[in-house]
Amino acid sequence: MFFSHNLQFNRNIRTGCRFAYKSEPRSVRDEERKVKPGLVHPLTNTDLSPAPSHGSTLHVAYQGVPGSYSEAAAGKSYPNSEAIPCDQFDVAFQAVELWIADRAVLPVENSLGGSIHRNYDLLLRHLLHIVGQVQIPVHD
């Protein structure tokens, strides 16, 4: 699935997917109150497009290492983008929320293990939306 949100941003500092909060968020609700005032309209086709609105290369976070199926899904979903590998699913979600990445491509279903409940849980905790899907054949 592709995950995104539609706030405008300035990408002055790029650190990859390894980052830390200055302080721990007090709660998810506190974080939502900080972000929601910027959500002035529902998602539009422009928000869902594979090109960034700011004219630079699209940065796509994924969980895994270079060469993984997740990276293949990111490349298939957003050709000509820069893939950003993340150690954990929640780090990929945070990368989009903190404007380190424009999108995240993360699995919600796996042919070997079924539903990936962790990502469903993360969707409830983070302010991202599913905006598409891609299927990658997995061969043993």
PDB file of C-alpha atoms in Angstrom:
ATOM      1  CA  MET A   1       0.000   0.000   0.000  1.00  0.00           C
ATOM      2  CA  PHE A   2       1.075   3.584  -0.533  1.00  0.00           C
ATOM      3  CA  PHE A   3       0.795   5.981   2.365  1.00  0.00           C
ATOM      4  CA  SER A   4       0.797   9.748   2.139  1.00  0.00           C
ATOM      5  CA  HIS A   5      -0.599  12.973   3.519  1.00  0.00           C
ATOM      6  CA  ASN A   6      -1.180  16.324   1.892  1.00  0.00           C
ATOM      7  CA  LEU A   7       0.548  19.023   3.947  1.00  0.00           C
ATOM      8  CA  GLN A   8       3.043  21.375   2.299  1.00  0.00           C
ATOM      9  CA  PHE A   9       6.606  21.357   3.612  1.00  0.00           C
ATOM     10  CA  ASN A  10      10.132  22.684   3.275  1.00  0.00           C
ATOM     11  CA  ARG A  11      12.836  20.019   2.956  1.00  0.00           C
ATOM     12  CA  ASN A  12      15.887  21.879   4.319  1.00  0.00           C
ATOM     13  CA  ILE A  13      17.360  18.979   6.277  1.00  0.00           C
ATOM     14  CA  ARG A  14      17.483  15.434   4.979  1.00  0.00           C
ATOM     15  CA  THR A  15      18.674  12.771   7.379  1.00  0.00           C
ATOM     16  CA  GLY A  16      17.448   9.519   5.867  1.00  0.00           C
ATOM     17  CA  CYS A  17      15.287   7.298   8.004  1.00  0.00           C
ATOM     18  CA  ARG A  18      17.360   7.420  11.164  1.00  0.00           C
ATOM     19  CA  PHE A  19      16.125  10.215  13.383  1.00  0.00           C
ATOM     20  CA  ALA A  20      14.964  10.944  16.907  1.00  0.00           C
ATOM     21  CA  TYR A  21      12.374  13.187  18.499  1.00  0.00           C
ATOM     22  CA  LYS A  22      13.652  16.142  20.504  1.00  0.00           C
ATOM     23  CA  SER A  23      11.212  14.976  23.158  1.00  0.00           C
ATOM     24  CA  GLU A  24       8.741  12.127  23.293  1.00  0.00           C
ATOM     25  CA  PRO A  25       5.265  13.060  22.064  1.00  0.00           C
ATOM     26  CA  ARG A  26       2.848  13.295  24.969  1.00  0.00           C
ATOM     27  CA  SER A  27       0.107  11.444  23.152  1.00  0.00           C
ATOM     28  CA  VAL A  28      -1.194  10.703  19.698  1.00  0.00           C
ATOM     29  CA  ARG A  29      -4.034  13.194  20.263  1.00  0.00           C
ATOM     30  CA  ASP A  30      -1.523  15.966  21.100  1.00  0.00           C
ATOM     31  CA  GLU A  31       0.323  15.247  17.866  1.00  0.00           C
ATOM     32  CA  GLU A  32      -2.946  15.206  15.881  1.00  0.00           C
ATOM     33  CA  ARG A  33      -3.884  18.638  17.253  1.00  0.00           C
ATOM     34  CA  LYS A  34      -0.573  20.011  15.988  1.00  0.00           C
ATOM     35  CA  VAL A  35      -1.038  18.630  12.464  1.00  0.00           C
ATOM     36  CA  LYS A  36      -4.781  18.698  11.780  1.00  0.00           C
ATOM     37  CA  PRO A  37      -5.117  22.501  11.471  1.00  0.00           C
ATOM     38  CA  GLY A  38      -3.026  22.195   8.284  1.00  0.00           C
ATOM     39  CA  LEU A  39      -5.440  19.718   6.707  1.00  0.00           C
ATOM     40  CA  VAL A  40      -7.565  22.267   4.909  1.00  0.00           C
ATOM     41  CA  HIS A  41      -9.138  20.000   2.290  1.00  0.00           C
ATOM     42  CA  PRO A  42      -9.727  16.333   1.525  1.00  0.00           C
ATOM     43  CA  LEU A  43      -7.107  14.494  -0.516  1.00  0.00           C
ATOM     44  CA  THR A  44      -7.219  15.373  -4.210  1.00  0.00           C
ATOM     45  CA  ASN A  45      -5.811  13.737  -7.346  1.00  0.00           C
ATOM     46  CA  THR A  46      -2.813  16.081  -7.080  1.00  0.00           C
ATOM     47  CA  ASP A  47      -2.123  14.834  -3.558  1.00  0.00           C
ATOM     48  CA  LEU A  48      -2.183  11.242  -4.796  1.00  0.00           C
ATOM     49  CA  SER A  49       0.003  11.790  -7.853  1.00  0.00           C
ATOM     50  CA  PRO A  50       3.355  10.017  -8.129  1.00  0.00           C
ATOM     51  CA  ALA A  51       5.179  13.353  -8.550  1.00  0.00           C
ATOM     52  CA  PRO A  52       5.975  15.639  -5.603  1.00  0.00           C
ATOM     53  CA  SER A  53       4.220  19.001  -5.663  1.00  0.00           C
ATOM     54  CA  HIS A  54       7.450  20.822  -4.803  1.00  0.00           C
ATOM     55  CA  GLY A  55       9.179  19.824  -8.061  1.00  0.00           C
ATOM     56  CA  SER A  56      12.050  17.740  -6.719  1.00  0.00           C
ATOM     57  CA  THR A  57      12.677  13.998  -6.667  1.00  0.00           C
ATOM     58  CA  LEU A  58      10.019  11.981  -4.862  1.00  0.00           C
ATOM     59  CA  HIS A  59      11.390  10.276  -1.730  1.00  0.00           C
ATOM     60  CA  VAL A  60       9.713   6.971  -0.836  1.00  0.00           C
ATOM     61  CA  ALA A  61      10.279   5.228   2.507  1.00  0.00           C
ATOM     62  CA  TYR A  62       9.980   1.462   2.819  1.00  0.00           C
ATOM     63  CA  GLN A  63      10.758  -1.066   5.532  1.00  0.00           C
ATOM     64  CA  GLY A  64      13.646  -3.308   4.607  1.00  0.00           C
ATOM     65  CA  VAL A  65      17.034  -3.301   2.958  1.00  0.00           C
ATOM     66  CA  PRO A  66      18.060  -2.405  -0.589  1.00  0.00           C
ATOM     67  CA  GLY A  67      17.181  -5.283  -2.908  1.00  0.00           C
ATOM     68  CA  SER A  68      14.169  -6.409  -0.847  1.00  0.00           C
ATOM     69  CA  TYR A  69      10.667  -6.992  -2.184  1.00  0.00           C
ATOM     70  CA  SER A  70       9.621  -3.836  -0.347  1.00  0.00           C
ATOM     71  CA  GLU A  71      12.124  -1.788  -2.329  1.00  0.00           C
ATOM     72  CA  ALA A  72      10.808  -3.409  -5.526  1.00  0.00           C
ATOM     73  CA  ALA A  73       7.263  -2.385  -4.528  1.00  0.00           C
ATOM     74  CA  ALA A  74       8.420   1.189  -3.884  1.00  0.00           C
ATOM     75  CA  GLY A  75      10.127   1.319  -7.287  1.00  0.00           C
ATOM     76  CA  LYS A  76       7.117  -0.160  -9.076  1.00  0.00           C
ATOM     77  CA  SER A  77       4.762   2.255  -7.304  1.00  0.00           C
ATOM     78  CA  TYR A  78       6.872   5.349  -7.865  1.00  0.00           C
ATOM     79  CA  PRO A  79       9.326   4.950 -10.773  1.00  0.00           C
ATOM     80  CA  ASN A  80      12.260   7.392 -10.808  1.00  0.00           C
ATOM     81  CA  SER A  81      11.889   8.069  -7.083  1.00  0.00           C
ATOM     82  CA  GLU A  82      14.570   7.850  -4.415  1.00  0.00           C
ATOM     83  CA  ALA A  83      13.947   4.860  -2.141  1.00  0.00           C
ATOM     84  CA  ILE A  84      14.713   5.345   1.559  1.00  0.00           C
ATOM     85  CA  PRO A  85      15.207   2.068   3.492  1.00  0.00           C
ATOM     86  CA  CYS A  86      13.936   2.031   7.087  1.00  0.00           C
ATOM     87  CA  ASP A  87      14.666  -0.484   9.831  1.00  0.00           C
ATOM     88  CA  GLN A  88      11.088  -0.750  11.088  1.00  0.00           C
ATOM     89  CA  PHE A  89       7.563  -0.122   9.833  1.00  0.00           C
ATOM     90  CA  ASP A  90       6.904   2.666  12.338  1.00  0.00           C
ATOM     91  CA  VAL A  91      10.082   4.466  11.236  1.00  0.00           C
ATOM     92  CA  ALA A  92       8.752   4.543   7.657  1.00  0.00           C
ATOM     93  CA  PHE A  93       5.471   6.055   8.905  1.00  0.00           C
ATOM     94  CA  GLN A  94       7.388   8.660  10.912  1.00  0.00           C
ATOM     95  CA  ALA A  95       9.606   9.467   7.926  1.00  0.00           C
ATOM     96  CA  VAL A  96       6.524  10.651   6.008  1.00  0.00           C
ATOM     97  CA  GLU A  97       5.049  12.517   8.962  1.00  0.00           C
ATOM     98  CA  LEU A  98       8.352  14.314   9.586  1.00  0.00           C
ATOM     99  CA  TRP A  99       8.800  15.163   5.875  1.00  0.00           C
ATOM    100  CA  ILE A 100      11.904  13.018   5.442  1.00  0.00           C
ATOM    101  CA  ALA A 101       9.951  11.087   2.795  1.00  0.00           C
ATOM    102  CA  ASP A 102       7.055  12.112   0.563  1.00  0.00           C
ATOM    103  CA  ARG A 103       5.453   8.655   0.571  1.00  0.00           C
ATOM    104  CA  ALA A 104       5.829   5.255   2.229  1.00  0.00           C
ATOM    105  CA  VAL A 105       5.208   1.915   0.548  1.00  0.00           C
ATOM    106  CA  LEU A 106       4.477  -0.744   3.152  1.00  0.00           C
ATOM    107  CA  PRO A 107       2.884  -4.194   3.055  1.00  0.00           C
ATOM    108  CA  VAL A 108      -0.474  -4.844   4.662  1.00  0.00           C
ATOM    109  CA  GLU A 109      -0.821  -8.376   3.271  1.00  0.00           C
ATOM    110  CA  ASN A 110       1.814 -11.055   2.788  1.00  0.00           C
ATOM    111  CA  SER A 111       1.284 -14.265   0.821  1.00  0.00           C
ATOM    112  CA  LEU A 112       3.370 -16.204   3.343  1.00  0.00           C
ATOM    113  CA  GLY A 113       2.124 -14.678   6.590  1.00  0.00           C
ATOM    114  CA  GLY A 114      -1.276 -13.143   5.848  1.00  0.00           C
ATOM    115  CA  SER A 115      -2.252  -9.728   7.193  1.00  0.00           C
ATOM    116  CA  ILE A 116       0.490  -7.610   8.676  1.00  0.00           C
ATOM    117  CA  HIS A 117      -1.432  -6.400  11.717  1.00  0.00           C
ATOM    118  CA  ARG A 118       1.403  -4.110  12.830  1.00  0.00           C
ATOM    119  CA  ASN A 119       0.821  -1.853   9.819  1.00  0.00           C
ATOM    120  CA  TYR A 120      -2.939  -1.752  10.398  1.00  0.00           C
ATOM    121  CA  ASP A 121      -2.222  -0.682  13.987  1.00  0.00           C
ATOM    122  CA  LEU A 122       0.208   1.973  12.751  1.00  0.00           C
ATOM    123  CA  LEU A 123      -2.456   3.353  10.396  1.00  0.00           C
ATOM    124  CA  LEU A 124      -4.639   3.988  13.443  1.00  0.00           C
ATOM    125  CA  ARG A 125      -1.813   5.811  15.256  1.00  0.00           C
ATOM    126  CA  HIS A 126      -0.441   7.924  12.413  1.00  0.00           C
ATOM    127  CA  LEU A 127      -1.987  10.584  10.191  1.00  0.00           C
ATOM    128  CA  LEU A 128      -1.372   8.801   6.897  1.00  0.00           C
ATOM    129  CA  HIS A 129      -3.824   7.448   4.344  1.00  0.00           C
ATOM    130  CA  ILE A 130      -3.773   4.478   1.998  1.00  0.00           C
ATOM    131  CA  VAL A 131      -3.672   5.936  -1.509  1.00  0.00           C
ATOM    132  CA  GLY A 132      -2.970   2.893  -3.686  1.00  0.00           C
ATOM    133  CA  GLN A 133      -1.763  -0.666  -3.887  1.00  0.00           C
ATOM    134  CA  VAL A 134       0.786  -2.712  -5.786  1.00  0.00           C
ATOM    135  CA  GLN A 135       1.332  -6.456  -6.019  1.00  0.00           C
ATOM    136  CA  ILE A 136       4.813  -7.938  -6.200  1.00  0.00           C
ATOM    137  CA  PRO A 137       5.196 -11.641  -7.073  1.00  0.00           C
ATOM    138  CA  VAL A 138       7.245 -13.433  -4.417  1.00  0.00           C
ATOM    139  CA  HIS A 139       9.266 -16.445  -5.534  1.00  0.00           C
ATOM    140  CA  ASP A 140      11.011 -18.889  -3.214  1.00  0.00           C
TER     141      ASP A 140
END
